[in-house]
Tab-separated table of C-alpha atoms in Angstrom:
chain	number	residue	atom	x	y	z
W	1297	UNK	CA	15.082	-51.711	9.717
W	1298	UNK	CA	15.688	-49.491	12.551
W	1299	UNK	CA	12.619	-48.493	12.412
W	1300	UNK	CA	12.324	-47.367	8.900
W	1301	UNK	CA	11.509	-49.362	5.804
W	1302	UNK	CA	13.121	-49.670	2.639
W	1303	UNK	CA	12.259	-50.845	-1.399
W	1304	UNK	CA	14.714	-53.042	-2.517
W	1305	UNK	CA	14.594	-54.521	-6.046
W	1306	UNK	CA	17.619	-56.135	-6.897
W	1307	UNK	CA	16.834	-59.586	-7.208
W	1308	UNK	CA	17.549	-62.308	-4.639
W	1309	UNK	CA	19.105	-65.362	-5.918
W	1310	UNK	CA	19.640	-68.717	-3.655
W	1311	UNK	CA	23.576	-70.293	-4.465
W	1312	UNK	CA	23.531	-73.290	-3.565
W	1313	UNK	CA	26.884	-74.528	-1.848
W	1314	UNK	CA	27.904	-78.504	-2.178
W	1315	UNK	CA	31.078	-79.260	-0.416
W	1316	UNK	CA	32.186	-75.886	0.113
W	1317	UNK	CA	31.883	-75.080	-3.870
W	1318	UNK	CA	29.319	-72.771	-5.156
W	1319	UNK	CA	27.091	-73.295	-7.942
W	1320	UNK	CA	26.317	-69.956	-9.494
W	1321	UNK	CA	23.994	-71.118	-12.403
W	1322	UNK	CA	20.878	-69.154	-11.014
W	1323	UNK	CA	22.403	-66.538	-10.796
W	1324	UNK	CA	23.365	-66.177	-14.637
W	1325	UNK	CA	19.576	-67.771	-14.911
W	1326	UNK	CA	18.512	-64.959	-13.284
W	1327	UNK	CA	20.501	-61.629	-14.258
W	1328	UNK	CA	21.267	-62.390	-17.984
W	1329	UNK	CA	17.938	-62.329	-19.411
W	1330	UNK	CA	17.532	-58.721	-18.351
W	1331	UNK	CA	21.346	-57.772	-18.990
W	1332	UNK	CA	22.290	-55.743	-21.642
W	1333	UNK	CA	25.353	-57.812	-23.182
W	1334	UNK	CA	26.508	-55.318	-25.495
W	1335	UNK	CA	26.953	-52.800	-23.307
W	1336	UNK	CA	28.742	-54.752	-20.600
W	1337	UNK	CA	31.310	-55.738	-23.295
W	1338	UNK	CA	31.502	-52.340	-24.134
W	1339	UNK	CA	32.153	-51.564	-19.961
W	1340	UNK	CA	34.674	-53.926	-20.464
W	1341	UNK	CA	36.775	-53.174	-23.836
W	1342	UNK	CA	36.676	-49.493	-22.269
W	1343	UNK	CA	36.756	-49.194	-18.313
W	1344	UNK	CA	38.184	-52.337	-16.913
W	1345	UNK	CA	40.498	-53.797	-19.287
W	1346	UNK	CA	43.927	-52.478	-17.401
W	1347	UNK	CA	42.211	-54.873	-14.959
W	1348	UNK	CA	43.600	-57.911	-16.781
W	1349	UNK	CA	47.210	-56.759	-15.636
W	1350	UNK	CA	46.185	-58.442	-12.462
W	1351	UNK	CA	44.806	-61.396	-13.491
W	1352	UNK	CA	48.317	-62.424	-13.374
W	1353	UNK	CA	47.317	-62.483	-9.137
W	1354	UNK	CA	45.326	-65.582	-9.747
W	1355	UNK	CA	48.347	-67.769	-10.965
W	1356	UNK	CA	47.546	-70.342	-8.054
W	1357	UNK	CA	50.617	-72.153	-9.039
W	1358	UNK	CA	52.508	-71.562	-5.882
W	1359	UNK	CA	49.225	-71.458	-3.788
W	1360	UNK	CA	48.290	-74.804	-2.002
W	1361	UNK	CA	44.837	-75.636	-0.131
W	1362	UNK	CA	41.452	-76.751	-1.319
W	1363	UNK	CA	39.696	-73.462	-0.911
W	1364	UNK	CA	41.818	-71.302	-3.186
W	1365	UNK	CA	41.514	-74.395	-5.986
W	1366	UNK	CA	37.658	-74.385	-5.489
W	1367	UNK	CA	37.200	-70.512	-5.922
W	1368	UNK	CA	39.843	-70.833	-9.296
W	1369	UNK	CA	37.739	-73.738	-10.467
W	1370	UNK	CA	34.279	-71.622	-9.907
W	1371	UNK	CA	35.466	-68.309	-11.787
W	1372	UNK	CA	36.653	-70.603	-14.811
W	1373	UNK	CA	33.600	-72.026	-15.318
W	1374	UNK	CA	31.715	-68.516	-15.083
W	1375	UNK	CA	31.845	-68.151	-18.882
W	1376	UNK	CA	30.393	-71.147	-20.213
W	1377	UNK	CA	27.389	-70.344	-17.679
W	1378	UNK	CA	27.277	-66.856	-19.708
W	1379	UNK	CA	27.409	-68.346	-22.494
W	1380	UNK	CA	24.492	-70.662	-21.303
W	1381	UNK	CA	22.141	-68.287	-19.712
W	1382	UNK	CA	22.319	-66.216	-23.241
W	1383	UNK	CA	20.832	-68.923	-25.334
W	1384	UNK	CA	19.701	-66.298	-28.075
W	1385	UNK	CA	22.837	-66.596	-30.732
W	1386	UNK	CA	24.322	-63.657	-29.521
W	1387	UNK	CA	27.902	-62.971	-30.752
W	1388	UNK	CA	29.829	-63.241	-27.720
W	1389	UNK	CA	33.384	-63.254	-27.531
W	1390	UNK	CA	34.813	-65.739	-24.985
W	1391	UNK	CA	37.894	-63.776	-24.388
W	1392	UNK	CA	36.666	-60.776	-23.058
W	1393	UNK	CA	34.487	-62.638	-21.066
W	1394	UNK	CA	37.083	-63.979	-19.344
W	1395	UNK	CA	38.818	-61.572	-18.700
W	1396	UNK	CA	35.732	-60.170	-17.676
W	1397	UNK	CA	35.269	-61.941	-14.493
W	1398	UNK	CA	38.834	-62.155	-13.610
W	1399	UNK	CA	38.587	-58.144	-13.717
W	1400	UNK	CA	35.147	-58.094	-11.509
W	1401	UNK	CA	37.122	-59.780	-8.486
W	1402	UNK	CA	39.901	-57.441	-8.456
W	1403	UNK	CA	38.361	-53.890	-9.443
W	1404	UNK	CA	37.175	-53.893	-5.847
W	1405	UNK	CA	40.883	-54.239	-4.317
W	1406	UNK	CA	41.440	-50.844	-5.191
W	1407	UNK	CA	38.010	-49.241	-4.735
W	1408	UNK	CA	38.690	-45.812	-3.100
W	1409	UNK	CA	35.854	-44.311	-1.330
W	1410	UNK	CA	34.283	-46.812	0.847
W	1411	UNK	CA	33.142	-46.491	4.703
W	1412	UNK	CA	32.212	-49.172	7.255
W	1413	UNK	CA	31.357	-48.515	10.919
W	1414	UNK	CA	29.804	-50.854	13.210
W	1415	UNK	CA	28.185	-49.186	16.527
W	1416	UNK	CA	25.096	-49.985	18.969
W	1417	UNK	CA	21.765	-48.384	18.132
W	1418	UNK	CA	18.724	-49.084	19.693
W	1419	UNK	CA	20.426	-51.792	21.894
W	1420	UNK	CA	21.826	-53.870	18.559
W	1421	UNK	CA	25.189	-54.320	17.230
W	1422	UNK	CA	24.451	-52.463	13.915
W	1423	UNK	CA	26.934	-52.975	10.739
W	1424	UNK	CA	26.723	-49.991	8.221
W	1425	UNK	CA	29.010	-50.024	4.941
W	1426	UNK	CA	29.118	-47.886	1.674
W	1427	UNK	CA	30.884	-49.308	-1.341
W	1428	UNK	CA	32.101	-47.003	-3.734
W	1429	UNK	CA	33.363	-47.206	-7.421
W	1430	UNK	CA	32.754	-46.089	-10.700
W	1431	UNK	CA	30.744	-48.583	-12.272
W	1432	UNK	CA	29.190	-48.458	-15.834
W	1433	UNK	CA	25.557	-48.813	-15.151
W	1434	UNK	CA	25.546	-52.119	-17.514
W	1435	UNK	CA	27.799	-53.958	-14.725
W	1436	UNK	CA	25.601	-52.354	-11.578
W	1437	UNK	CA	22.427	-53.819	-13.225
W	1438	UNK	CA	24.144	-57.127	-12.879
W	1439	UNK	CA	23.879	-56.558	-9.317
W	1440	UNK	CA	21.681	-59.335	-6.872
W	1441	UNK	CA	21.771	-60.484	-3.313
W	1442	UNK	CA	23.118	-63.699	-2.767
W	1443	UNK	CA	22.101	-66.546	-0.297
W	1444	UNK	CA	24.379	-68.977	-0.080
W	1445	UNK	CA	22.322	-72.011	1.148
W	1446	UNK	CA	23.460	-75.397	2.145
W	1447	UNK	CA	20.696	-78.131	1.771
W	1448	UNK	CA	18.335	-75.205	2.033
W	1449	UNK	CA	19.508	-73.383	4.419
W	1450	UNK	CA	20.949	-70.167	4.332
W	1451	UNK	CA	25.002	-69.868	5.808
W	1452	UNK	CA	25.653	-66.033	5.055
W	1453	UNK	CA	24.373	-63.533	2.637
W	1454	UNK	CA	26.604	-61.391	0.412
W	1455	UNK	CA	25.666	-58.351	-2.344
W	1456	UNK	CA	27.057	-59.350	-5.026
W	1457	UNK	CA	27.779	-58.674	-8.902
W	1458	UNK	CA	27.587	-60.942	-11.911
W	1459	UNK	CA	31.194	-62.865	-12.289
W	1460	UNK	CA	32.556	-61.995	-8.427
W	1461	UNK	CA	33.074	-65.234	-6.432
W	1462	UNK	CA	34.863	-63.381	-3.530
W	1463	UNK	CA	32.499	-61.195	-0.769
W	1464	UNK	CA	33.285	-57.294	-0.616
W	1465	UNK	CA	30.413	-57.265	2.036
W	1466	UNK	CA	28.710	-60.551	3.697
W	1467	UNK	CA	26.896	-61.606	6.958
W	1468	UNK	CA	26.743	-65.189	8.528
W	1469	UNK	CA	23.588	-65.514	9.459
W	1470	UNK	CA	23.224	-64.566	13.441
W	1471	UNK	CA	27.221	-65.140	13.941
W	1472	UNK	CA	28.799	-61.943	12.592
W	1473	UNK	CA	29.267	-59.445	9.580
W	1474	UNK	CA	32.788	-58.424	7.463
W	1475	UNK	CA	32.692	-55.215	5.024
W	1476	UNK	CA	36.084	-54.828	3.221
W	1477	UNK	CA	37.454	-51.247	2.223
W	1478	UNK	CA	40.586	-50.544	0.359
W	1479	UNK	CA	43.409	-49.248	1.876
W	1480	UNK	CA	45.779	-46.105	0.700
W	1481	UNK	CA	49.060	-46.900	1.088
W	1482	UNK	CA	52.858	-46.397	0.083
W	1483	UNK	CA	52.691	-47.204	-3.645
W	1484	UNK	CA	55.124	-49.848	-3.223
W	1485	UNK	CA	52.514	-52.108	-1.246
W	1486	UNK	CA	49.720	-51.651	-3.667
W	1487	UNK	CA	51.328	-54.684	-6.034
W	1488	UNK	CA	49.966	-58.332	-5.910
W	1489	UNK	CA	51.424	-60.905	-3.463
W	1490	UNK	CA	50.931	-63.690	-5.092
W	1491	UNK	CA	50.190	-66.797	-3.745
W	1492	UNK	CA	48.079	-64.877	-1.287
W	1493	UNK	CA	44.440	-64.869	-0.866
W	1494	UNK	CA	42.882	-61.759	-1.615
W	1495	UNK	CA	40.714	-60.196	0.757
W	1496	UNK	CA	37.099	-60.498	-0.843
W	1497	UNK	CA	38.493	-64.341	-0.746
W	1498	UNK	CA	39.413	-64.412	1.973
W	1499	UNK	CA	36.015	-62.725	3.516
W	1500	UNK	CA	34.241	-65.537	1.663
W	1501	UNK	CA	36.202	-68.627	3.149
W	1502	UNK	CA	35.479	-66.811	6.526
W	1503	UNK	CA	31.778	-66.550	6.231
W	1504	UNK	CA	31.876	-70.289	5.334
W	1505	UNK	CA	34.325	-71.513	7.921
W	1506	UNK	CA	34.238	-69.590	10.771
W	1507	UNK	CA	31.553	-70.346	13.205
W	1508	UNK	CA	31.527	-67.208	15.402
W	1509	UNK	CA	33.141	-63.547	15.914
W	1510	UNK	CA	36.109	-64.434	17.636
W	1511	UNK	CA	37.142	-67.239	15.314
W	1512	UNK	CA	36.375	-64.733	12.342
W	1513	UNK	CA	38.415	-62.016	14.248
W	1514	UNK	CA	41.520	-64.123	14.589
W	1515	UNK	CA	41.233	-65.528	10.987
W	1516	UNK	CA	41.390	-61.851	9.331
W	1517	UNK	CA	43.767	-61.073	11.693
W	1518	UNK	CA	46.189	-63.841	11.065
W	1519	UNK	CA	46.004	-64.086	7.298
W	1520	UNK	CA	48.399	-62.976	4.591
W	1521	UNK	CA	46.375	-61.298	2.067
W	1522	UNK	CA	47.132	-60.621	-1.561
W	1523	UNK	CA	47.093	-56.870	-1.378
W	1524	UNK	CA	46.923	-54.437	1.327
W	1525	UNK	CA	43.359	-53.357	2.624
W	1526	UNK	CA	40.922	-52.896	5.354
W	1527	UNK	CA	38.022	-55.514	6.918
W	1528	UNK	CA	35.047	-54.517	9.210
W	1529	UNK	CA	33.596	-56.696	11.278
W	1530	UNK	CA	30.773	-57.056	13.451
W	1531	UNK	CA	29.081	-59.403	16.235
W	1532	UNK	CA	26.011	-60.255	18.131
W	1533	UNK	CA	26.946	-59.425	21.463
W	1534	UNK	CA	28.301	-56.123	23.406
W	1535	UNK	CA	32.126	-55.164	22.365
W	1536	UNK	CA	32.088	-57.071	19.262
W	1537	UNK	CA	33.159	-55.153	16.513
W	1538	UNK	CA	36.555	-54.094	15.409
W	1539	UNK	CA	38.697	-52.609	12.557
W	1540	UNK	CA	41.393	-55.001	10.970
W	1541	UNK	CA	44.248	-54.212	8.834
W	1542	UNK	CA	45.073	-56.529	6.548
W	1543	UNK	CA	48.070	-56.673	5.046
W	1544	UNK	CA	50.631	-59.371	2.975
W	1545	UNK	CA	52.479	-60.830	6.072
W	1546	UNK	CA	49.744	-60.719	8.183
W	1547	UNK	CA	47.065	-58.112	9.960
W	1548	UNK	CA	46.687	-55.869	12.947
W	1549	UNK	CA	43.608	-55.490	15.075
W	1550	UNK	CA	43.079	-51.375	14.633
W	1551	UNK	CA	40.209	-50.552	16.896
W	1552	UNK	CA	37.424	-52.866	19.024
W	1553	UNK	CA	34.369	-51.879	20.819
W	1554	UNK	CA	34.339	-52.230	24.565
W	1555	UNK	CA	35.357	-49.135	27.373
W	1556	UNK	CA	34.909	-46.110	26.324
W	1557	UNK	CA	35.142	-47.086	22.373
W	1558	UNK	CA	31.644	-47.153	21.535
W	1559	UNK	CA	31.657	-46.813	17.783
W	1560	UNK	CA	34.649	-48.039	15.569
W	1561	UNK	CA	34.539	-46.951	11.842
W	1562	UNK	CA	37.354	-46.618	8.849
W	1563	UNK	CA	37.463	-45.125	5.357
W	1564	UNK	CA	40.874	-45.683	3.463
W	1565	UNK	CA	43.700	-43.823	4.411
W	1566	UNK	CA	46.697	-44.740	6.333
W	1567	UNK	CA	48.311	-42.284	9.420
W	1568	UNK	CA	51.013	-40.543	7.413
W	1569	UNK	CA	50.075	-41.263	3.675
W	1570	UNK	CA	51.103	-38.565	1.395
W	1571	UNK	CA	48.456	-40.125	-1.590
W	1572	UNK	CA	46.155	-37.505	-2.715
W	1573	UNK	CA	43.033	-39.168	-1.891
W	1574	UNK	CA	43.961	-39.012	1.359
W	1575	UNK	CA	42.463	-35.582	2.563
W	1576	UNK	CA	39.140	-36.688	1.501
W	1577	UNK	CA	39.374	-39.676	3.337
W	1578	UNK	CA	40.324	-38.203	6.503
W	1579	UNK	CA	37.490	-36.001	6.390
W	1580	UNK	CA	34.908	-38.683	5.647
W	1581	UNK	CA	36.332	-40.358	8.507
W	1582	UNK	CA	35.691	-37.367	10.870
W	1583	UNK	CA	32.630	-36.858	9.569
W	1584	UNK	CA	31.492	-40.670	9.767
W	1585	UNK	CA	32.959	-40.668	14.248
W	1586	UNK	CA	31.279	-36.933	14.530
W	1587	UNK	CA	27.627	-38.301	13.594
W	1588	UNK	CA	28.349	-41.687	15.524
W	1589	UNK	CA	29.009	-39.585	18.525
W	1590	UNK	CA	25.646	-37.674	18.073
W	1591	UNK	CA	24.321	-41.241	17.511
W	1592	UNK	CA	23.271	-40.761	14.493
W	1593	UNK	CA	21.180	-43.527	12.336
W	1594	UNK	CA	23.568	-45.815	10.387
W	1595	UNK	CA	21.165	-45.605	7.765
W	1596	UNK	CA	21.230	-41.586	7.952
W	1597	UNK	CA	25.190	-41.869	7.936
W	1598	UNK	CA	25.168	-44.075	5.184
W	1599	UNK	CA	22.843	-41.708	3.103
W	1600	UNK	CA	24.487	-38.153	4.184
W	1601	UNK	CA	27.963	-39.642	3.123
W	1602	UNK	CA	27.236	-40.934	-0.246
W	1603	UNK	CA	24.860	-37.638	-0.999
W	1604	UNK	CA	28.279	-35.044	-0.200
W	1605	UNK	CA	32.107	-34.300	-0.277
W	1606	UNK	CA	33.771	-35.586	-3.508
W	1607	UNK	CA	30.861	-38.631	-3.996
W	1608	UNK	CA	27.502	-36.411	-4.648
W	1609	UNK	CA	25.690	-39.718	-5.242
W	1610	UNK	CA	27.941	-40.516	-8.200
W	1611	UNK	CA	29.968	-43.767	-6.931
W	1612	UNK	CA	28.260	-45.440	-4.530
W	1613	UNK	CA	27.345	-49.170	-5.796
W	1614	UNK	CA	25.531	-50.131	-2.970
W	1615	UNK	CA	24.764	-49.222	0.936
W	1616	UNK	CA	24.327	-52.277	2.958
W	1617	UNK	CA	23.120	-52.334	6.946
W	1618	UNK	CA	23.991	-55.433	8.936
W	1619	UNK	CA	22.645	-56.688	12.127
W	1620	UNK	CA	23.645	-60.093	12.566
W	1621	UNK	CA	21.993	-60.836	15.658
W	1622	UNK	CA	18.701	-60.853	14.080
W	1623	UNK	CA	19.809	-62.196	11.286
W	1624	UNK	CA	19.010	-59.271	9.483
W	1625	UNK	CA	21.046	-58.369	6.026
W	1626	UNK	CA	19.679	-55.338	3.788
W	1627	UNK	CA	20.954	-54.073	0.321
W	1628	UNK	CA	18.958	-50.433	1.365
W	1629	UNK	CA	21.037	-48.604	-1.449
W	1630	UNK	CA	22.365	-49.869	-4.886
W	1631	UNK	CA	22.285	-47.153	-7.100
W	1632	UNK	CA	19.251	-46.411	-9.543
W	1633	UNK	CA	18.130	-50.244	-8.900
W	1634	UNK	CA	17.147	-49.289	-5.187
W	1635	UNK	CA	15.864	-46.122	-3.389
W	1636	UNK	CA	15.404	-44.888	-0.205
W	1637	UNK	CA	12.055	-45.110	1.880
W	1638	UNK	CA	10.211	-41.687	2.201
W	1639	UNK	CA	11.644	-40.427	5.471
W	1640	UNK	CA	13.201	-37.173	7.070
W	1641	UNK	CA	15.649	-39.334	8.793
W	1642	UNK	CA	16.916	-40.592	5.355
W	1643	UNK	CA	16.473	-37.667	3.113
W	1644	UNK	CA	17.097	-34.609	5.234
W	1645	UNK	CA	18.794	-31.812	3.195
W	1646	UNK	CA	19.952	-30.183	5.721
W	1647	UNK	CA	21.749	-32.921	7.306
W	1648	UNK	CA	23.837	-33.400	4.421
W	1649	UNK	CA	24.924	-29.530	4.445
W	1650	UNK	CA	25.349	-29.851	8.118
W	1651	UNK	CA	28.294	-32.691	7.432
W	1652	UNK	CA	29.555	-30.617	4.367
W	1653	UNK	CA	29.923	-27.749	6.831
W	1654	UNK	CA	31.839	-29.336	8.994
W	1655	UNK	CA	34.290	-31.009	6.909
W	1656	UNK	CA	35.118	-27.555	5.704
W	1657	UNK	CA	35.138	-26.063	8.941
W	1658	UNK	CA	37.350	-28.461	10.285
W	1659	UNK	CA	39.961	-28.021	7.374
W	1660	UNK	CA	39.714	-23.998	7.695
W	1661	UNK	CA	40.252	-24.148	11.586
W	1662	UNK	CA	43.482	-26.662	11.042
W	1663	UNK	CA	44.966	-24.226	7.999
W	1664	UNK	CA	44.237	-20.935	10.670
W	1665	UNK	CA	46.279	-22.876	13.076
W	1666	UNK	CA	49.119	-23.461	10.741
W	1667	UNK	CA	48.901	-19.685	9.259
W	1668	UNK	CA	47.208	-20.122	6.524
W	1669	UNK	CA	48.979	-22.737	4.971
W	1670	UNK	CA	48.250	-25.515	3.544
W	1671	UNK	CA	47.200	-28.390	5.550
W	1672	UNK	CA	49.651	-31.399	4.253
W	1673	UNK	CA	48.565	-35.065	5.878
């Protein structure tokens, strides 16, 4: 990739798609035997049961069309194929699996600390994203790399983990790629539409519908999403790639290569939110346009932002690079499951203290400006 080459161990399982509906039984074939069920009950009972408040979200009741019923249908059965794949007598409890996997496609909504980017290196239109949470390590060892395949043949690709059925981060094989990020916002805005798709959904039904960039543009951009957030997306030829916002009554086309744009990026803040993530997330967002202005790796900005500022290597799930003009979809980072190639581009110490530096360079020079005080966003 980009000249460098990475180990990546997560397993890669085919899903088979048959009229638009995936089957996820190897998947649960593949990941349970290795799983450690009593501590991702434990994840559960302790770290993501608040999630359930939202499970409310996927009420499809006042939701019409075929795809929404077919992605309800597939998380209900998710369960039973837990249940299945176990096949040892172990003691599971079938409510907390369900709420299990209706938690697993919402924690994501409200993941702070992601970063996509899309810019040309080396002549390719080049897709970088981090995805950040705090996961226990129970639920990132359910992690695997999805083909979806029709008849044998692969549509799009997606990291995934155990119980999601929406895509966070996917690729359509040599069409285009879409990275989601969550978006800081007035607090008001960050409660459930429902009736409206959510975004990984909505990524998902875009991957399998949409048969190029611009239709895959326009679809992001025209949707009414559940909840507030950002997409990425990426292309095969010169200008495509873009920032979208996404939003309940429909999104906004933020930034596009082409002119004098050459790089287009986002982290999760808003222009004018008062939230106190927000500092960080400007800062990660200089950082992130600095090194794509020095034309930087992806791969090295993907590594120097998950190795400093508030992350340290703590919260990012998985680093994925894109290029979906050679049909080229990588999982180069997920945690302790995955690691980085021996390489000064990717490991470089100094690097990382270089980007520190300026982050808190930056913020000095703006406070000296403003007398000393402090800077407010």
């Amino acid at each position: 990739i980009l000249g460098l080459s990475f180990a990546n161990d997560i397993p890669e399982v085919v899903i088979p798609l048959v009229k638009g509906r995936a089957n996820w039984k190897p998947a649960f074939d593949a990941i349970i035997p290795d799983a450690d069920l009593d501590a991702l009950e434990d994840a559960w009972k302790t770290d993501y049961k608040d999630q359930v408040t939202d499970i409310q979200l996927f009420d499809l009741k006042a939701t019409s069309g075929a795809f929404m019923a077919d992605l309800k249908a597939e998380i209900e059965s998710m369960p039973q194929l837990y249940l299945d794949a176990a096949q040892d007598g172990t003691n599971l409890n079938l409510d907390w699996l369900e709420h299990f996997f209706w938690a697993a496609n919402v924690i994501f909504e409200r993941s702070f600390g992601c970063t996509s980017f899309v810019t040309t290196y080396d002549g390719k239109i080049v897709h970088g994203r981090n995805l950040d949470y705090s996961v226990k390590a129970a639920v990132q060892k359910t992690m695997f790399h999805a083909k979806f395949q029709v008849e044998g043949n692969t549509v799009y690709e997606s990291t995934m983990l155990l119980g999601m059925i929406g895509s966070f981060t996917g690729m359509k094989n040599g069409h285009f790629g879409v990275s989601f990020n969550m978006r800081l916002f007035l607090a008001s805005s960050l409660t459930w539409v429902r009736g409206n798709i959510p975004g990984s959904w909505l990524i998902r039904r875009v991957l399998q519908n949409s048969e190029d960039y611009a239709e895959a543009k326009g679809a992001l951009v025209n949707a009414e999403i559940a909840l507030t957030c950002f997409f990425t997306i990426s292309g095969i030829q010169a200008g495509e790639g873009a920032v979208i916002v996404g939003d309940t009554t429909g999104g906004l086309l933020l930034s596009e290569l082409g002119g004098e744009t050459t790089h287009v990026e986002i982290t999760n803040h808003s222009p004018g939110n008062a939230n106190k993530h927000a500092e960080e997330s400007i800062q990660r967002l200089k950082g992130t346009k600095t090194m794509l202005d020095k034309s930087r790796s992806p791969l090295e900005i993907m590594n120097i932002l998950r190795t400093t500022g508030l992350n340290k290597g703590k919260f990012t799930v998985y680093s994925v690079v894109m290029i979906p003009g050679e049909n080229l979809y990588e999982t180069v980072w997920a945690g302790n499951a995955t690691t980085w190639a021996t390489s000064e581009m990717a490991t470089r110490l100094t690097d990382a203290e270089n980007f520190f530096r300026f982050v808190t360079q930056d913020k000095n020079r703006r406070r000296r400006k403003l007398g000393g005080k402090k800077v407010r966003q």
